[in-house]
CSV table of C-alpha atoms in Angstrom, one decimal:
chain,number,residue,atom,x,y,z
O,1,UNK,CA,13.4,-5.2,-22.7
O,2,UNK,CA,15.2,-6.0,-26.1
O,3,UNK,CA,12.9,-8.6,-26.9
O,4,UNK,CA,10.0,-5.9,-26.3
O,5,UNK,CA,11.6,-3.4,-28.4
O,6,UNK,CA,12.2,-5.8,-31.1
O,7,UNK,CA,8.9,-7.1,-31.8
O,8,UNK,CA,7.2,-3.6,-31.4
O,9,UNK,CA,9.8,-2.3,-33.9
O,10,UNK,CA,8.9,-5.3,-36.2
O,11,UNK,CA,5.4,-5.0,-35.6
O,12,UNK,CA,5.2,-1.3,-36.5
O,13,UNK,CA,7.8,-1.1,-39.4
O,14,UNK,CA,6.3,-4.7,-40.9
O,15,UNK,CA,2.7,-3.3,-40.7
O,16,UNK,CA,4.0,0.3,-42.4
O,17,UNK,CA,6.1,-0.8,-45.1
O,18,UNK,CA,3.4,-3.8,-46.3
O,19,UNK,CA,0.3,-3.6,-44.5
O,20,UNK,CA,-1.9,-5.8,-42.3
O,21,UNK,CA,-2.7,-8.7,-45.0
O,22,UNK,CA,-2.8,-12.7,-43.8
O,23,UNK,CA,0.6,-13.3,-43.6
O,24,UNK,CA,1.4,-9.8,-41.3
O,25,UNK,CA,2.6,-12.4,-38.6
O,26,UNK,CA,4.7,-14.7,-40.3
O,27,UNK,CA,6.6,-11.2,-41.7
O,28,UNK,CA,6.2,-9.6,-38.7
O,29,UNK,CA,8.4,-12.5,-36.9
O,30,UNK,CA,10.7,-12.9,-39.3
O,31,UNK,CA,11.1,-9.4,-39.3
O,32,UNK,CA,11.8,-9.7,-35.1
O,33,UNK,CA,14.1,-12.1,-36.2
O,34,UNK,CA,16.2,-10.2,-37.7
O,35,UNK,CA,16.2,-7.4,-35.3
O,36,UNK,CA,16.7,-8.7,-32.1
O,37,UNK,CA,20.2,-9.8,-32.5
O,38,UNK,CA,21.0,-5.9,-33.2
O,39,UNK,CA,18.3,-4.1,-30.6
O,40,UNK,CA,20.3,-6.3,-27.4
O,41,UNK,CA,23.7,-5.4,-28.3
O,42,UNK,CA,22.1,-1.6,-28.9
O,43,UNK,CA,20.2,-1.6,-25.7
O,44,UNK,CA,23.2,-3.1,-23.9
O,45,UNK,CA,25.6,-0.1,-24.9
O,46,UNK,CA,23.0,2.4,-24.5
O,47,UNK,CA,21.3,1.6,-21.4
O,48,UNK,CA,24.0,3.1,-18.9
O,49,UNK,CA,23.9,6.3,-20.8
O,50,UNK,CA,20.0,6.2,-20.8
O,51,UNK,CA,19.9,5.7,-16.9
O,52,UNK,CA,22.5,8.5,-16.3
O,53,UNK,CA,20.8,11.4,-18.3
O,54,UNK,CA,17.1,10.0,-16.4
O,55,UNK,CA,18.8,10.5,-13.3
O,56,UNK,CA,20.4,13.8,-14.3
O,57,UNK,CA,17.0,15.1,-15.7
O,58,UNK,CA,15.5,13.9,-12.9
O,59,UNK,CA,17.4,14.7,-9.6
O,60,UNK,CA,16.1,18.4,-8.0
């Protein structure tokens, strides 16, 4: 799941902040690269929080 988040949040941000030119993947995964290794701890911490409010919001 952190891996997904990562590269989506790379793809998006890299493609926002300097456009779609030749190189967009190269930045793109060095961009990843430096996000993963703070999305996992991040998703980690959150995800028990996250499960608990779905299930609160969720439950009749």
């Amino acid at each position: 799941m952190s891996i997904i988040m990562g590269l989506m949040m790379a793809a998006v941000l890299t493609a926002i902040l300097t456009g779609m030119n030749g190189d967009y993947v190269t930045r793109g995964l060095k961009a990843f690269i430096q996000v993963w290794p703070v999305a996992f701890p991040i998703l980690l911490i959150l995800a028990p929080f996250v499960r608990k409010l779905t299930t609160a919001l969720t439950e009749p």
